[in-house]
Coordinates of N, CA and C in Angstrom, one line a residue:
M1 N -33.5 4.6 -0.1 CA -32.3 5.3 0.5 C -32.0 4.8 1.9
A2 N -33.1 4.5 2.7 CA -32.9 4.0 4.0 C -32.2 2.6 3.9
L3 N -32.6 1.8 2.9 CA -32.0 0.5 2.7 C -30.6 0.6 2.4
N4 N -30.2 1.5 1.5 CA -28.8 1.8 1.2 C -28.0 2.1 2.4
N5 N -28.6 3.0 3.2 CA -27.8 3.4 4.4 C -27.6 2.3 5.4
T6 N -28.6 1.4 5.4 CA -28.4 0.2 6.3 C -27.3 -0.7 5.8
Y7 N -27.2 -0.9 4.4 CA -26.1 -1.7 3.9 C -24.8 -1.0 4.1
E8 N -24.7 0.2 4.0 CA -23.4 1.0 4.2 C -23.0 1.0 5.7
A9 N -24.0 1.1 6.5 CA -23.7 0.9 8.0 C -23.0 -0.4 8.4
R10 N -23.7 -1.4 7.7 CA -23.1 -2.8 8.0 C -21.6 -3.0 7.5
L11 N -21.5 -2.4 6.3 CA -20.1 -2.4 5.7 C -19.1 -1.7 6.6
Q12 N -19.5 -0.6 7.1 CA -18.5 0.2 7.9 C -18.3 -0.5 9.2
Q13 N -19.3 -1.2 9.7 CA -19.1 -2.1 10.9 C -18.0 -3.1 10.6
E14 N -18.1 -3.7 9.4 CA -17.0 -4.7 9.1 C -15.7 -4.1 9.1
T15 N -15.4 -3.0 8.5 CA -14.1 -2.3 8.5 C -13.7 -2.0 9.9
A16 N -14.7 -1.5 10.8 CA -14.4 -1.1 12.1 C -13.9 -2.4 12.9
V17 N -14.6 -3.5 12.7 CA -14.2 -4.8 13.3 C -12.8 -5.2 12.9
G18 N -12.4 -5.0 11.6 CA -11.1 -5.3 11.1 C -10.1 -4.4 11.8
A19 N -10.3 -3.1 12.0 CA -9.4 -2.3 12.7 C -9.2 -2.7 14.1
G20 N -10.4 -3.1 14.7 CA -10.3 -3.5 16.1 C -9.4 -4.8 16.3
V21 N -9.6 -5.7 15.3 CA -8.8 -7.0 15.4 C -7.3 -6.6 15.2
Q22 N -7.0 -5.7 14.4 CA -5.6 -5.2 14.1 C -5.1 -4.8 15.4
I23 N -5.7 -3.8 16.1 CA -5.3 -3.3 17.3 C -5.1 -4.4 18.4
L24 N -6.1 -5.3 18.4 CA -6.0 -6.4 19.3 C -4.7 -7.2 19.1
L25 N -4.4 -7.5 17.8 CA -3.1 -8.3 17.5 C -2.0 -7.4 17.9
L26 N -1.9 -6.2 17.8 CA -0.8 -5.4 18.3 C -0.7 -5.5 19.8
A27 N -1.9 -5.5 20.5 CA -1.8 -5.4 21.9 C -1.3 -6.9 22.5
L28 N -1.4 -7.8 21.6 CA -0.9 -9.2 22.0 C 0.6 -9.2 21.6
L29 N 1.0 -8.7 20.5 CA 2.4 -8.7 20.2 C 3.2 -7.8 21.0
G30 N 2.7 -6.6 21.3 CA 3.6 -5.6 21.9 C 4.2 -6.1 23.2
P31 N 3.4 -6.4 24.2 CA 3.9 -6.8 25.5 C 4.8 -8.2 25.3
A32 N 4.4 -9.0 24.4 CA 5.0 -10.4 24.3 C 6.5 -10.2 23.8
I33 N 6.8 -9.2 22.9 CA 8.1 -9.0 22.4 C 8.8 -7.7 22.9
G34 N 8.1 -7.0 23.7 CA 8.6 -5.7 24.1 C 8.7 -4.7 23.0
M35 N 7.7 -4.6 22.2 CA 7.7 -3.7 21.0 C 8.0 -2.3 21.4
G36 N 8.8 -1.6 20.6 CA 9.0 -0.2 20.9 C 8.1 0.7 20.2
P37 N 8.3 2.0 20.4 CA 7.4 3.0 19.8 C 7.2 3.0 18.3
A38 N 8.3 2.7 17.6 CA 8.2 2.6 16.1 C 7.3 1.5 15.7
G39 N 7.4 0.3 16.3 CA 6.5 -0.7 16.0 C 5.0 -0.4 16.3
W40 N 4.8 0.1 17.4 CA 3.4 0.5 17.8 C 2.8 1.6 16.9
L41 N 3.5 2.6 16.6 CA 3.1 3.7 15.8 C 2.8 3.2 14.3
T42 N 3.7 2.4 13.8 CA 3.6 1.9 12.4 C 2.4 0.9 12.3
G43 N 2.2 0.1 13.4 CA 1.1 -0.8 13.3 C -0.2 -0.1 13.4
L44 N -0.3 0.9 14.3 CA -1.5 1.6 14.5 C -1.8 2.5 13.2
A45 N -0.7 3.0 12.6 CA -1.0 3.8 11.4 C -1.5 2.9 10.3
F46 N -0.9 1.6 10.2 CA -1.5 0.7 9.2 C -2.9 0.4 9.5
A47 N -3.3 0.2 10.7 CA -4.7 -0.1 11.0 C -5.6 1.0 10.6
F48 N -5.2 2.2 11.0 CA -6.1 3.4 10.7 C -6.2 3.6 9.2
A49 N -5.0 3.5 8.5 CA -5.0 3.7 7.0 C -5.9 2.7 6.3
T50 N -5.7 1.4 6.7 CA -6.6 0.3 6.1 C -8.1 0.6 6.3
W51 N -8.4 1.0 7.6 CA -9.9 1.3 7.8 C -10.3 2.5 7.0
A52 N -9.5 3.6 6.9 CA -9.9 4.8 6.2 C -10.1 4.5 4.7
V53 N -9.1 3.9 4.1 CA -9.1 3.6 2.7 C -10.2 2.7 2.3
L54 N -10.3 1.6 3.1 CA -11.4 0.6 2.8 C -12.8 1.2 3.0
S55 N -13.0 1.9 4.0 CA -14.2 2.5 4.2 C -14.7 3.5 3.0
R56 N -13.7 4.2 2.6 CA -14.1 5.1 1.4 C -14.3 4.3 0.2
A57 N -13.5 3.2 0.0 CA -13.7 2.4 -1.2 C -15.1 1.7 -1.2
L58 N -15.5 1.3 0.0 CA -16.8 0.6 0.1 C -17.9 1.5 -0.1
H59 N -17.8 2.8 0.4 CA -18.8 3.8 0.1 C -19.0 4.0 -1.4
R60 N -17.9 4.1 -2.1 CA -17.9 4.4 -3.5 C -18.3 3.2 -4.3
S61 N -18.2 2.0 -3.8 CA -18.5 0.8 -4.6 C -20.0 0.5 -4.6
R62 N -20.7 0.9 -3.6 CA -22.1 0.6 -3.5 C -22.4 -0.8 -3.2
L63 N -21.4 -1.5 -2.7 CA -21.7 -3.0 -2.4 C -22.8 -3.1 -1.3
R64 N -23.6 -4.2 -1.4 CA -24.5 -4.4 -0.4 C -24.1 -5.4 0.7
S65 N -23.0 -6.1 0.4 CA -22.5 -7.0 1.4 C -21.0 -7.1 1.3
F66 N -20.3 -7.2 2.5 CA -18.9 -7.2 2.5 C -18.4 -8.5 1.9
G67 N -19.0 -9.6 2.2 CA -18.8 -10.9 1.5 C -17.7 -11.7 2.2
P68 N -17.8 -13.0 2.2 CA -16.8 -13.8 2.8 C -15.4 -13.7 2.3
A69 N -15.2 -13.5 1.0 CA -13.9 -13.4 0.4 C -13.2 -12.1 1.0
N70 N -13.9 -11.0 1.1 CA -13.3 -9.8 1.6 C -12.9 -9.9 3.0
R71 N -13.7 -10.7 3.7 CA -13.4 -11.0 5.2 C -12.0 -11.8 5.2
V72 N -11.8 -12.7 4.4 CA -10.5 -13.4 4.4 C -9.4 -12.4 4.0
T73 N -9.6 -11.6 3.1 CA -8.6 -10.6 2.7 C -8.3 -9.6 3.8
L74 N -9.4 -9.2 4.6 CA -9.3 -8.4 5.7 C -8.5 -9.1 6.9
G75 N -8.7 -10.4 6.9 CA -7.8 -11.1 7.9 C -6.4 -11.2 7.5
R76 N -6.1 -11.3 6.2 CA -4.7 -11.3 5.7 C -4.1 -9.9 6.0
A77 N -5.0 -8.8 5.8 CA -4.5 -7.5 6.0 C -4.1 -7.3 7.5
T78 N -4.8 -7.9 8.4 CA -4.5 -7.9 9.8 C -3.1 -8.5 10.1
L79 N -2.9 -9.6 9.4 CA -1.6 -10.3 9.5 C -0.4 -9.5 9.0
V80 N -0.7 -8.8 7.9 CA 0.2 -8.0 7.2 C 0.6 -6.7 8.1
G81 N -0.4 -6.2 8.8 CA -0.2 -5.2 9.8 C 0.7 -5.6 10.9
G82 N 0.6 -6.9 11.4 CA 1.5 -7.4 12.4 C 2.9 -7.5 11.9
V83 N 3.1 -7.9 10.6 CA 4.3 -8.1 10.0 C 5.0 -6.7 9.9
T84 N 4.2 -5.7 9.4 CA 4.6 -4.3 9.3 C 5.1 -3.8 10.6
A85 N 4.4 -4.1 11.7 CA 4.9 -3.5 13.0 C 6.2 -4.2 13.5
L86 N 6.3 -5.5 13.2 CA 7.6 -6.2 13.6 C 8.7 -5.7 12.7
V87 N 8.6 -5.5 11.5 CA 9.6 -5.0 10.6 C 10.0 -3.6 11.0
A88 N 9.1 -2.7 11.4 CA 9.4 -1.4 11.9 C 10.2 -1.4 13.1
D89 N 9.8 -2.3 14.0 CA 10.5 -2.6 15.3 C 11.9 -3.2 15.1
S90 N 12.1 -3.8 14.1 CA 13.4 -4.5 13.8 C 14.6 -3.6 13.7
F91 N 14.3 -2.2 13.4 CA 15.3 -1.2 13.3 C 15.8 -0.9 14.7
R92 N 15.0 -1.2 15.7 CA 15.5 -1.0 17.1 C 16.2 -2.2 17.7
S93 N 15.6 -3.3 17.4 CA 16.3 -4.6 17.9 C 15.9 -5.7 17.0
A94 N 16.6 -6.8 17.1 CA 16.3 -8.0 16.2 C 14.9 -8.5 16.5
P95 N 14.2 -8.7 15.5 CA 12.7 -9.2 15.8 C 12.8 -10.7 16.0
P96 N 11.7 -11.2 16.6 CA 11.6 -12.6 16.8 C 11.3 -13.2 15.4
V97 N 12.3 -13.8 14.8 CA 12.1 -14.3 13.4 C 11.1 -15.4 13.3
T98 N 11.0 -16.2 14.3 CA 9.9 -17.3 14.3 C 8.5 -16.7 14.1
L99 N 8.2 -15.7 14.9 CA 6.9 -15.0 14.8 C 6.8 -14.3 13.5
L100 N 7.8 -13.6 13.1 CA 7.7 -13.0 11.8 C 7.4 -13.8 10.7
V101 N 8.2 -15.0 10.6 CA 7.9 -16.0 9.6 C 6.5 -16.6 9.7
A102 N 6.0 -16.9 10.9 CA 4.7 -17.5 11.1 C 3.6 -16.6 10.5
L103 N 3.7 -15.3 10.9 CA 2.6 -14.4 10.4 C 2.7 -14.3 8.9
T104 N 3.8 -14.1 8.4 CA 4.0 -14.0 6.9 C 3.6 -15.2 6.2
A105 N 4.0 -16.4 6.7 CA 3.6 -17.6 6.1 C 2.1 -17.9 5.9
V106 N 1.4 -17.5 7.1 CA -0.1 -17.6 7.1 C -0.7 -16.7 6.0
A107 N -0.2 -15.4 6.1 CA -0.7 -14.4 5.1 C -0.5 -14.9 3.7
L108 N 0.7 -15.5 3.4 CA 1.0 -16.0 2.0 C 0.1 -17.3 1.7
L109 N -0.1 -18.1 2.7 CA -0.9 -19.3 2.4 C -2.4 -18.9 2.1
L110 N -2.9 -17.8 2.8 CA -4.2 -17.4 2.6 C -4.4 -16.6 1.3
D111 N -3.3 -16.2 0.6 CA -3.3 -15.6 -0.7 C -3.9 -16.6 -1.7
G112 N -4.9 -16.3 -2.3 CA -5.6 -17.2 -3.3 C -6.8 -17.8 -2.7
V113 N -6.9 -17.9 -1.4 CA -8.1 -18.5 -0.7 C -9.2 -17.5 -1.0
D114 N -9.0 -16.2 -0.8 CA -10.1 -15.3 -0.9 C -10.7 -15.3 -2.3
G115 N -9.8 -15.5 -3.3 CA -10.3 -15.6 -4.7 C -11.1 -16.8 -4.9
K116 N -10.8 -17.9 -4.4 CA -11.6 -19.2 -4.5 C -12.8 -19.0 -3.7
V117 N -12.8 -18.4 -2.6 CA -14.1 -18.2 -1.9 C -15.0 -17.3 -2.6
A118 N -14.5 -16.2 -3.3 CA -15.3 -15.3 -4.0 C -16.0 -16.0 -5.2
R119 N -15.2 -16.9 -5.9 CA -15.8 -17.6 -7.0 C -16.8 -18.6 -6.6
R120 N -16.6 -19.3 -5.5 CA -17.5 -20.4 -5.1 C -18.8 -19.7 -4.5
T121 N -18.7 -18.6 -3.9 CA -19.9 -17.9 -3.4 C -20.5 -16.9 -4.3
G122 N -19.9 -16.7 -5.5 CA -20.5 -15.7 -6.4 C -20.4 -14.3 -5.9
T123 N -19.4 -14.0 -5.2 CA -19.2 -12.6 -4.6 C -18.0 -11.9 -5.1
S124 N -17.5 -12.3 -6.3 CA -16.4 -11.6 -6.9 C -16.8 -10.2 -7.2
S125 N -15.8 -9.3 -7.0 CA -16.0 -7.8 -7.3 C -14.7 -7.2 -7.6
A126 N -14.8 -6.0 -8.3 CA -13.6 -5.2 -8.6 C -13.0 -4.8 -7.4
L127 N -13.8 -4.4 -6.4 CA -13.2 -3.9 -5.2 C -12.4 -5.1 -4.4
G128 N -13.0 -6.3 -4.4 CA -12.3 -7.4 -3.8 C -11.0 -7.8 -4.5
A129 N -11.0 -7.7 -5.8 CA -9.7 -8.0 -6.5 C -8.7 -6.9 -6.2
R130 N -9.1 -5.7 -6.1 CA -8.2 -4.6 -5.9 C -7.7 -4.6 -4.4
F131 N -8.6 -4.9 -3.5 CA -8.2 -5.1 -2.1 C -7.1 -6.2 -1.9
D132 N -7.4 -7.3 -2.5 CA -6.4 -8.5 -2.5 C -5.1 -8.1 -3.1
M133 N -5.1 -7.3 -4.2 CA -3.8 -7.0 -4.9 C -3.1 -6.0 -4.0
E134 N -3.7 -5.0 -3.4 CA -3.0 -4.0 -2.6 C -2.4 -4.7 -1.3
V135 N -3.1 -5.7 -0.7 CA -2.6 -6.3 0.5 C -1.3 -7.1 0.0
D136 N -1.4 -7.8 -1.1 CA -0.2 -8.5 -1.6 C 1.0 -7.6 -1.8
A137 N 0.7 -6.5 -2.5 CA 1.8 -5.5 -2.9 C 2.4 -4.9 -1.6
F138 N 1.6 -4.6 -0.6 CA 2.2 -4.0 0.6 C 3.0 -5.0 1.4
L139 N 2.5 -6.3 1.4 CA 3.3 -7.3 2.1 C 4.7 -7.5 1.4
I140 N 4.7 -7.5 0.2 CA 6.0 -7.6 -0.5 C 6.9 -6.4 -0.3
L141 N 6.3 -5.3 -0.2 CA 7.1 -4.1 0.1 C 7.7 -4.2 1.5
V142 N 6.9 -4.5 2.5 CA 7.4 -4.7 3.8 C 8.5 -5.7 3.9
L143 N 8.2 -6.9 3.3 CA 9.3 -7.9 3.3 C 10.6 -7.5 2.7
S144 N 10.4 -6.7 1.6 CA 11.7 -6.3 0.8 C 12.4 -5.2 1.7
V145 N 11.7 -4.4 2.6 CA 12.4 -3.5 3.5 C 13.1 -4.4 4.5
Y146 N 12.5 -5.4 5.0 CA 13.3 -6.3 6.0 C 14.5 -7.0 5.4
V147 N 14.4 -7.6 4.3 CA 15.5 -8.3 3.7 C 16.6 -7.3 3.2
S148 N 16.2 -6.0 2.9 CA 17.2 -5.1 2.4 C 18.1 -4.7 3.6
T149 N 17.7 -4.9 4.8 CA 18.7 -4.7 5.9 C 19.7 -5.7 6.0
Q150 N 19.5 -6.9 5.3 CA 20.5 -8.0 5.3 C 21.3 -8.0 4.1
L151 N 20.7 -7.7 2.9 CA 21.4 -7.9 1.7 C 21.6 -6.6 0.9
G152 N 21.1 -5.5 1.4 CA 21.4 -4.3 0.7 C 20.1 -3.5 0.1
P153 N 20.2 -2.2 0.0 CA 19.0 -1.4 -0.6 C 18.5 -1.9 -1.8
W154 N 19.3 -2.6 -2.7 CA 18.7 -3.0 -4.0 C 17.5 -3.9 -3.9
V155 N 17.4 -4.6 -2.7 CA 16.2 -5.5 -2.5 C 14.9 -4.6 -2.6
L156 N 15.0 -3.4 -2.3 CA 13.7 -2.5 -2.3 C 13.1 -2.4 -3.7
L157 N 13.9 -2.8 -4.7 CA 13.4 -2.7 -6.1 C 12.2 -3.7 -6.2
I158 N 12.3 -4.8 -5.5 CA 11.3 -5.9 -5.5 C 9.9 -5.2 -5.0
G159 N 10.0 -4.6 -3.9 CA 8.8 -4.0 -3.2 C 8.2 -2.7 -3.9
G160 N 9.2 -2.0 -4.5 CA 8.9 -0.7 -5.1 C 8.4 -0.8 -6.5
M161 N 8.7 -1.9 -7.2 CA 8.4 -1.9 -8.7 C 6.9 -1.7 -9.0
R162 N 6.1 -2.3 -8.3 CA 4.6 -2.2 -8.5 C 4.2 -0.7 -8.3
Y163 N 4.7 -0.1 -7.3 CA 4.4 1.4 -7.0 C 5.0 2.3 -8.1
A164 N 6.2 1.9 -8.5 CA 6.8 2.7 -9.6 C 5.9 2.6 -10.9
F165 N 5.4 1.3 -11.1 CA 4.6 1.1 -12.3 C 3.3 2.1 -12.2
V166 N 2.7 2.1 -11.0 CA 1.5 2.9 -10.8 C 1.8 4.4 -11.0
A167 N 2.9 4.8 -10.5 CA 3.4 6.2 -10.7 C 3.6 6.5 -12.2
A168 N 4.2 5.6 -12.8 CA 4.5 5.8 -14.3 C 3.2 5.9 -15.1
A169 N 2.2 5.1 -14.6 CA 0.9 5.2 -15.4 C 0.3 6.6 -15.3
R170 N 0.6 7.4 -14.4 CA 0.0 8.7 -14.3 C 0.6 9.6 -15.4
V171 N 1.8 9.3 -15.8 CA 2.5 10.0 -16.8 C 2.2 9.4 -18.2
A172 N 2.1 8.1 -18.2 CA 1.8 7.4 -19.5 C 0.5 6.6 -19.3
P173 N -0.6 7.2 -19.7 CA -1.9 6.6 -19.4 C -2.1 5.2 -20.2
W174 N -1.3 5.0 -21.2 CA -1.4 3.7 -21.9 C -1.0 2.5 -21.0
L175 N -0.3 2.7 -19.9 CA 0.0 1.7 -18.9 C -1.2 1.2 -18.2
T176 N -2.3 1.9 -18.2 CA -3.4 1.5 -17.4 C -4.3 0.6 -18.2
A177 N -4.1 0.4 -19.4 CA -4.9 -0.6 -20.2 C -4.9 -2.0 -19.5
P178 N -6.1 -2.7 -19.6 CA -6.1 -4.0 -19.0 C -5.2 -5.0 -19.7
L179 N -4.6 -5.8 -18.9 CA -3.7 -6.9 -19.5 C -4.4 -8.2 -19.6
P180 N -4.0 -9.0 -20.6 CA -4.7 -10.3 -20.8 C -4.2 -11.2 -19.6
P181 N -5.1 -12.2 -19.2 CA -4.7 -13.1 -18.1 C -3.4 -13.8 -18.5
S182 N -2.6 -14.1 -17.4 CA -1.4 -14.7 -17.6 C -1.0 -15.6 -16.4
F183 N -0.8 -16.9 -16.6 CA -0.4 -17.8 -15.5 C 1.0 -17.4 -15.1
A184 N 1.9 -17.1 -16.1 CA 3.2 -16.7 -15.8 C 3.3 -15.6 -14.8
R185 N 2.5 -14.5 -15.0 CA 2.4 -13.3 -14.2 C 2.0 -13.7 -12.8
K186 N 1.0 -14.5 -12.6 CA 0.5 -14.9 -11.3 C 1.6 -15.8 -10.6
T187 N 2.3 -16.5 -11.3 CA 3.4 -17.4 -10.7 C 4.5 -16.5 -10.2
V188 N 4.9 -15.6 -11.0 CA 6.0 -14.6 -10.6 C 5.6 -13.8 -9.4
A189 N 4.3 -13.3 -9.4 CA 3.8 -12.6 -8.2 C 3.9 -13.5 -7.0
A190 N 3.4 -14.7 -7.1 CA 3.4 -15.6 -6.0 C 4.8 -15.9 -5.3
I191 N 5.8 -16.1 -6.2 CA 7.0 -16.5 -5.7 C 7.8 -15.3 -5.0
Q192 N 7.4 -14.1 -5.3 CA 8.1 -13.0 -4.6 C 8.0 -13.1 -3.1
G193 N 6.8 -13.3 -2.6 CA 6.7 -13.4 -1.1 C 7.5 -14.6 -0.5
V194 N 7.4 -15.7 -1.2 CA 8.1 -17.0 -0.8 C 9.5 -16.7 -0.7
C195 N 10.1 -16.2 -1.8 CA 11.6 -15.9 -1.9 C 12.0 -15.0 -0.8
L196 N 11.2 -13.9 -0.6 CA 11.6 -12.9 0.4 C 11.5 -13.5 1.9
L197 N 10.4 -14.3 2.1 CA 10.3 -15.0 3.3 C 11.4 -15.9 3.7
V198 N 11.8 -16.8 2.7 CA 13.0 -17.7 2.8 C 14.3 -16.9 3.1
A199 N 14.5 -15.8 2.4 CA 15.7 -15.0 2.6 C 15.7 -14.3 4.0
G200 N 14.5 -13.9 4.4 CA 14.4 -13.2 5.7 C 14.5 -14.1 6.9
A201 N 14.1 -15.3 6.7 CA 14.2 -16.3 7.8 C 15.7 -16.6 8.1
E202 N 16.6 -16.4 7.0 CA 18.0 -16.7 7.2 C 18.2 -18.2 7.6
L203 N 17.5 -19.1 7.0 CA 17.7 -20.5 7.3 C 18.8 -21.1 6.4
L204 N 19.1 -20.4 5.3 CA 20.0 -20.9 4.4 C 21.3 -20.0 4.5
P205 N 22.5 -20.5 3.9 CA 23.7 -19.6 3.9 C 23.5 -18.3 3.2
G206 N 24.3 -17.4 3.4 CA 24.2 -16.1 2.8 C 24.1 -16.1 1.3
P207 N 25.1 -16.8 0.7 CA 24.9 -16.8 -0.8 C 23.7 -17.4 -1.4
A208 N 23.1 -18.4 -0.7 CA 21.8 -18.9 -1.1 C 20.7 -17.9 -0.9
N209 N 20.7 -17.2 0.1 CA 19.7 -16.1 0.3 C 19.8 -15.1 -0.8
L210 N 21.1 -14.7 -1.1 CA 21.3 -13.8 -2.2 C 20.8 -14.2 -3.5
A211 N 21.1 -15.6 -3.8 CA 20.6 -16.2 -5.1 C 19.1 -16.2 -5.2
I212 N 18.4 -16.5 -4.1 CA 17.0 -16.6 -4.1 C 16.3 -15.2 -4.3
T213 N 16.9 -14.2 -3.7 CA 16.5 -12.8 -3.8 C 16.7 -12.3 -5.2
L214 N 17.9 -12.6 -5.8 CA 18.1 -12.2 -7.2 C 17.2 -12.9 -8.1
L215 N 16.8 -14.1 -7.8 CA 15.9 -14.8 -8.6 C 14.6 -14.2 -8.6
A216 N 14.1 -13.7 -7.5 CA 12.9 -13.1 -7.3 C 12.9 -11.8 -8.1
L217 N 13.9 -10.9 -8.0 CA 14.0 -9.7 -8.7 C 14.1 -9.9 -10.2
G218 N 14.9 -10.9 -10.7 CA 15.0 -11.1 -12.1 C 13.7 -11.5 -12.7
S219 N 13.0 -12.4 -12.0 CA 11.7 -12.9 -12.5 C 10.6 -11.7 -12.6
L220 N 10.7 -10.8 -11.6 CA 9.9 -9.7 -11.5 C 10.1 -8.7 -12.6
V221 N 11.4 -8.4 -12.9 CA 11.8 -7.5 -14.0 C 11.3 -8.1 -15.3
W222 N 11.5 -9.4 -15.5 CA 11.0 -10.1 -16.7 C 9.5 -9.9 -16.9
S223 N 8.8 -10.2 -15.8 CA 7.3 -10.1 -15.9 C 6.9 -8.6 -16.2
F224 N 7.4 -7.7 -15.4 CA 6.9 -6.3 -15.7 C 7.4 -5.9 -17.1
G225 N 8.6 -6.3 -17.5 CA 9.1 -5.8 -18.8 C 8.2 -6.4 -19.9
R226 N 7.8 -7.6 -19.8 CA 7.0 -8.3 -20.7 C 5.6 -7.6 -20.9
D227 N 5.0 -7.2 -19.7 CA 3.7 -6.6 -19.7 C 3.8 -5.2 -20.3
V228 N 4.9 -4.4 -19.9 CA 5.0 -3.0 -20.4 C 5.2 -3.1 -21.9
L229 N 5.9 -4.1 -22.4 CA 6.2 -4.2 -23.9 C 4.8 -4.5 -24.6
W230 N 4.1 -5.4 -23.9 CA 2.7 -5.7 -24.5 C 1.8 -4.5 -24.5
L231 N 1.8 -3.8 -23.5 CA 1.0 -2.5 -23.4 C 1.4 -1.5 -24.4
W232 N 2.7 -1.3 -24.5 CA 3.2 -0.3 -25.5 C 2.8 -0.7 -26.9
R233 N 3.0 -2.0 -27.3 CA 2.6 -2.4 -28.6 C 1.2 -2.3 -28.9
N234 N 0.4 -2.6 -27.8 CA -1.1 -2.5 -28.0 C -1.5 -1.1 -28.2
S235 N -0.9 -0.2 -27.4 CA -1.3 1.2 -27.5 C -0.9 1.8 -28.9
R236 N 0.2 1.4 -29.5 CA 0.5 1.8 -30.8 C -0.4 1.3 -31.9
T237 N -0.8 0.0 -31.7 CA -1.8 -0.6 -32.6 C -3.1 0.1 -32.6
T238 N -3.5 0.5 -31.3 CA -4.8 1.2 -31.1 C -4.7 2.6 -31.8
V239 N -3.6 3.2 -31.6 CA -3.5 4.7 -32.2 C -3.4 4.6 -33.7
E240 N -2.7 3.7 -34.2 CA -2.4 3.7 -35.6 C -3.6 3.1 -36.4
E241 N -4.5 2.3 -35.7 CA -5.6 1.7 -36.4 C -6.6 2.9 -36.7
P242 N -7.1 3.0 -38.0 CA -8.0 4.1 -38.3 C -9.4 3.9 -37.7
A243 N -10.0 5.0 -37.4 CA -11.3 5.0 -36.8 C -12.3 4.2 -37.7
P244 N -13.3 3.6 -37.1 CA -14.4 2.8 -37.9 C -14.9 3.7 -39.1
E245 N -15.3 4.9 -38.8 CA -15.8 5.8 -39.8 C -14.9 5.9 -41.0
L246 N -13.6 6.1 -40.7 CA -12.6 6.2 -41.8 C -12.5 4.9 -42.6
R247 N -12.6 3.8 -41.9 CA -12.5 2.5 -42.6 C -13.7 2.3 -43.5
V248 N -14.9 2.7 -43.1 CA -16.1 2.6 -43.9 C -15.9 3.5 -45.1
L249 N -15.4 4.7 -44.9 CA -15.3 5.6 -46.0 C -14.3 5.2 -47.0
E250 N -13.2 4.5 -46.5 CA -12.2 4.0 -47.4 C -12.7 2.9 -48.2
L251 N -13.6 2.0 -47.7 CA -14.1 0.9 -48.4 C -15.1 1.4 -49.4
A252 N -15.9 2.5 -49.0 CA -16.8 3.0 -49.9 C -16.2 3.7 -51.2
T253 N -15.0 4.2 -51.1 CA -14.5 4.9 -52.2 C -13.6 3.9 -53.1
R254 N -13.5 2.7 -52.7 CA -12.7 1.8 -53.5 C -13.5 1.4 -54.7

């Protein structure tokens, strides 16, 4: 029991350090860009929520070590917190686009690094995979909020689709079944952030940014639609398939 408490104390220290680094990043960004109250409050709320949720998840997971891969993901979460603060502040005044693009680009480049680190160090875990996925999803949501101020509210469909899927799964439990691995799904997920980043940077003409964002939305709708169809068909097959006992009885009576 004492050993388990020691492991948990170390894990909690890791999350506390992550929150501290997040606050430090805000302390550097705030004075540099003249961040307003919305940016500060949003950034601090993100830091606290990340710390609270991750601490609870680590307590329930019974992990003995935070692991190098989770540290990479925590670093990405820190960058996402900075992006979140900048986007929240953008409703007050135009954000420094170069800084926003830089933080987002590094966060996107590090996506996939944590997975490779986990596999090479043998520290893969369900918690790490979920942590990585949630950081990705929230970054896409934040970017879609930012781009929606330029192209319209419909862009929010990109960031909100994954959360809508999770909400729908509470009503339709068959949506929670595991999906088979898919390279296409991973590719579509990866291009969302890139497309939104390019559109948000406004380096291209307006029609080009619109086309890129529509491409991201269209590919995401296709990917989710394909997965939902597979889950629905799989759930019907499972329900309609007779129980093993009934199959044995049927064979015995033939």
